[in-house]
XYZ file of C-alpha atoms in Angstrom:
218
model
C 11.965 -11.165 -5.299
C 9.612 -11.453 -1.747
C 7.344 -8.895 -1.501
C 5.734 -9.241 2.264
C 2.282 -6.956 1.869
C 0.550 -6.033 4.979
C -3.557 -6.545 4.832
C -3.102 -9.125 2.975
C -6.484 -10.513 2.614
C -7.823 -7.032 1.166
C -9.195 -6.325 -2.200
C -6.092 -5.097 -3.543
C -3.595 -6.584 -1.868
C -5.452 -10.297 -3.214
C -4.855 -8.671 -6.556
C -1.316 -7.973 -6.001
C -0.621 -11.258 -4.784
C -1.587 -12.754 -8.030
C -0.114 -10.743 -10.224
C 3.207 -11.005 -8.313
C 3.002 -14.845 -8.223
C 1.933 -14.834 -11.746
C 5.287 -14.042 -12.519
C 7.304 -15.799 -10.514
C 7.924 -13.757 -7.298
C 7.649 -14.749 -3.239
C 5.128 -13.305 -2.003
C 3.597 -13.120 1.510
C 0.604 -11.652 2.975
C 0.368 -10.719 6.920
C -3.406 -11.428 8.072
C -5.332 -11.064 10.844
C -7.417 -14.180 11.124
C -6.670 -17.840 10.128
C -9.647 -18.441 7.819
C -8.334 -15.884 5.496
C -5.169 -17.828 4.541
C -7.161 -19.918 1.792
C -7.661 -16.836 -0.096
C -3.923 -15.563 -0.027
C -2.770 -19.854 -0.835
C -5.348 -19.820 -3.986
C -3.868 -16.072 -4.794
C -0.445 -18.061 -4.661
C 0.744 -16.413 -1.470
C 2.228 -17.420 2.238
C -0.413 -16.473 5.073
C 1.357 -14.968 8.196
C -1.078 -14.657 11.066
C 0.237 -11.030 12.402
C -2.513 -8.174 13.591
C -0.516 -4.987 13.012
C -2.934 -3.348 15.998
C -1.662 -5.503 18.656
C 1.870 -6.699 17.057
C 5.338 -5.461 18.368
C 7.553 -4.042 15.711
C 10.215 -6.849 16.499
C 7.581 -9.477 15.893
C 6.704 -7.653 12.877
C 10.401 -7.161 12.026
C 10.496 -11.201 12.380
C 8.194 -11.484 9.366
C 9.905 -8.980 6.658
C 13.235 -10.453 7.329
C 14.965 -11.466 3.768
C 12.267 -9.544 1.833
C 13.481 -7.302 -0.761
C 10.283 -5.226 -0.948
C 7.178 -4.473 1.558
C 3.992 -2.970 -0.005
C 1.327 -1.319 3.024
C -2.080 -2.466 1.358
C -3.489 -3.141 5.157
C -6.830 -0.472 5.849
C -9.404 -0.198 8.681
C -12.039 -0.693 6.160
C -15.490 1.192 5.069
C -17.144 -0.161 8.221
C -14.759 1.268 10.454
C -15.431 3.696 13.231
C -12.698 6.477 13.419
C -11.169 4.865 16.490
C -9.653 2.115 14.209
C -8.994 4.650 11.391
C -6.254 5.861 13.346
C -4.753 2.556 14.714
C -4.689 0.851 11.485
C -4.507 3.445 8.792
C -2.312 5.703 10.343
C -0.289 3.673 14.031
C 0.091 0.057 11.762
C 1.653 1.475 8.352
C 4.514 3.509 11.183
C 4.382 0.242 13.047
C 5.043 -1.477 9.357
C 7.613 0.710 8.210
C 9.972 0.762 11.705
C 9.530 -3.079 10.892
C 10.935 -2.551 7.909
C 13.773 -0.007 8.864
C 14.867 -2.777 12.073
C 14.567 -6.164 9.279
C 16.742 -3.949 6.635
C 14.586 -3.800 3.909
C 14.611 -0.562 1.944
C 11.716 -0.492 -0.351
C 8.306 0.287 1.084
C 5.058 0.924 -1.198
C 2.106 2.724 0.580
C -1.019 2.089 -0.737
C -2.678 5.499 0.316
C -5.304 7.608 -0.524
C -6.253 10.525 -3.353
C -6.656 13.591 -0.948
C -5.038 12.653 2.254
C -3.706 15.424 4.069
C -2.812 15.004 8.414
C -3.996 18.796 7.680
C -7.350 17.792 6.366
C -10.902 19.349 8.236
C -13.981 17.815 9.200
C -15.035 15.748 11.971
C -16.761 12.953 9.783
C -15.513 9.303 9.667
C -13.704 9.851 6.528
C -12.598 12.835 7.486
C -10.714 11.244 10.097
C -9.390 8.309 7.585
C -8.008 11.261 5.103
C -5.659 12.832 7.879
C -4.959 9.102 9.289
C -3.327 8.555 5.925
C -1.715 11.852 5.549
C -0.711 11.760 8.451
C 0.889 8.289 7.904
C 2.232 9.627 4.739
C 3.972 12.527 6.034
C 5.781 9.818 8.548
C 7.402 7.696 5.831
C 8.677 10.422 3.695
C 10.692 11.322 6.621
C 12.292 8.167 6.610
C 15.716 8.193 4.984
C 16.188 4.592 5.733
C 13.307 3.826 3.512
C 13.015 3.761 -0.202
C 9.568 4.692 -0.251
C 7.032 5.369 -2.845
C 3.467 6.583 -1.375
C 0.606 5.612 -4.295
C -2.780 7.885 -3.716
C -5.925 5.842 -5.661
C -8.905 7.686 -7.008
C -12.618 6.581 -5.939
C -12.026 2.482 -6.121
C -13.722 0.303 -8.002
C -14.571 -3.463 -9.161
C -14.644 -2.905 -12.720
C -12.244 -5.020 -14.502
C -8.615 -3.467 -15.393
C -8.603 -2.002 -18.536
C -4.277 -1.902 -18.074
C -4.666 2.375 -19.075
C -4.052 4.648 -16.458
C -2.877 7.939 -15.393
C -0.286 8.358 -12.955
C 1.447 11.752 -12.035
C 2.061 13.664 -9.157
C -1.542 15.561 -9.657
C -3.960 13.473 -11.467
C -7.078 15.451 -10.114
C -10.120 13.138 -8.968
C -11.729 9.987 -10.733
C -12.232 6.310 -10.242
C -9.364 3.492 -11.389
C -10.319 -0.479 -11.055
C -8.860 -2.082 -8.074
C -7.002 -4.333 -11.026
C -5.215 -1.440 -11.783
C -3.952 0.131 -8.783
C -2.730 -3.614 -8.097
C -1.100 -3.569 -11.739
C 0.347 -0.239 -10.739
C 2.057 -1.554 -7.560
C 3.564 -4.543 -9.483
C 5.417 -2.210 -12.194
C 6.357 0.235 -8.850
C 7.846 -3.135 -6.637
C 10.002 -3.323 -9.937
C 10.963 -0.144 -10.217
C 13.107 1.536 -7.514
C 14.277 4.673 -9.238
C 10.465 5.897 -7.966
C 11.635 6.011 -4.714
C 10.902 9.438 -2.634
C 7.534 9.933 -4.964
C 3.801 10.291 -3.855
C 2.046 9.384 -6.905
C -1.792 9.699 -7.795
C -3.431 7.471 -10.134
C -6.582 7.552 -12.221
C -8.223 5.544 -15.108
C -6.382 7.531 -18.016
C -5.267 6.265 -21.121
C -1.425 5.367 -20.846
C -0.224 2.029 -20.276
C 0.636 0.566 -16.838
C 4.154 -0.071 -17.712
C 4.878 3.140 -19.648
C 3.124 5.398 -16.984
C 5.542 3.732 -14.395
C 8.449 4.768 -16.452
C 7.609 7.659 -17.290
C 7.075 8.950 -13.549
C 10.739 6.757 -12.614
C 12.161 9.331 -15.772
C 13.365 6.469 -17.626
C-alpha cells in the first residue's frame, strides 16, 4: 500500500512511518520544513515539503494522488496559541480530507483526541484545541466520499508500547504510549471494514491486532 500521513515529522506519525515501512508499505510524510526530512528518510519514509496552513487543496490533492490510504497525524502542537489550534487542528485535517475526496482516495484515519467535542466550553487554550478537533471530527463523518475512521487517544505518553490496549467506542480516560496509538493506526490502515467508527483507545489489556478486529466485528 502508500499511506501519505499529514504532520509527518510528529511523534506519532514518526512511529507510524516505521512501523508501516517495517513491513513493506509506501509511505510518505507531508512536512513543513526541509530539515525535518532526515527524520521521516531514517523512519523509511518520502518527505513532501507541503504546509497544510498555507497549501491549496489541489496542491495538496497533487500529493495523495495513487495513495490507497491517508492517515491525519498533523497537530498545532502543545506550544500553540489558539489561533493555530484552529488552522491546523481543525481548517488543515478539512483542507486534508477535500484533498483526499478531489485525488480519489477513500480511506482517511484521523488521529484525534479523547474528549473532543465542537460543543465543548471553556475559553482556555485547550479548550479551544478540544472543539478544533470536534469540530474537525464532526466534518469528516459527514463525508460519504470518505471511508473514514476518527481514533480519539487518551493522555499521551513516551513510555514504550506494551502492544495491550483498549479500544471501543467509550474507553473512559487514561494514558496509552505513543507506540501504541501508532500500532493502533497500522492494524486500522489494514482494516477497512472500521470505516464510519470514532474509536477511543487506552492502555488496556487486549492485543493490538485483536482489539482492531474486534471493533471491525470480524
Amino acid at each position: 500500500m502508500r499511506i501519505v500521513i499529514a504532520g509527518g515529522h510528529g511523534q506519532i506519525a514518526l512511529r507510524l512511518e516505521r512501523l508501516l515501512a517495517a513491513r513493506g508499505d509506501e509511505v510518505a510524510g507531508l512536512i513543513r520544513g526541509a530539515e525535518q526530512a532526515p527524520d521521516l528518510e531514517a523512519a523509511g519514509a518520502e518527505p513532501i515539503l507541503c504546509d497544510l496552513e498555507s497549501a491549496s487543496v489541489d496542491e495538496v490533492a497533487g500529493h495523495l494522488q495513487g495513495a490507497d490510504a491517508v492517515v491525519f497525524a498533523a497537530g498545532a502542537g502543545p506550544g500553540s496559541g489558539a489561533a493555530r489550534k484552529d488552522t491546523v487542528d481543525r481548517a488543515a485535517a478539512v483542507l486534508f480530507a477535500d484533498a483526499a475526496e478531489r485525488a480519489g482516495v477513500r480511506r482517511y484515519l484521523v488521529v484525534s483526541s479523547m474528549g473532543a467535542d465542537p460543543a465543548h466550553q471553556g475559553d482556555e487554550v485547550f479548550d479551544v484545541y478540544l472543539r478544533a478537533k470536534g469540530e474537525a471530527d464532526a466534518d469528516i463523518r459527514e463525508r460519504k466520499n470518505l471511508d473514514w475512521t476518527i481514533l480519539r487517544p487518551g493522555m499521551l505518553t513516551n513510555d514504550a508500547g506494551t502492544g495491550l490496549v483498549r479500544l471501543e467506542a467509550h474507553t473512559g480516560r487514561g494514558p496509552v504510549p505513543r507506540d501504541d496509538v501508532a500500532a493502533v493506526l497500522a492494524e486500522l490502515v489494514d482494516t477497512p471494514a472500521t470505516a464510519g467508527l470514532t474509536l477511543e483507545l487506552i492502555s488496556g489489556s487486549t492485543p493490538v491486532s485483536v482489539a482492531v478486529k474486534s471493533v471491525a466485528g470480524n
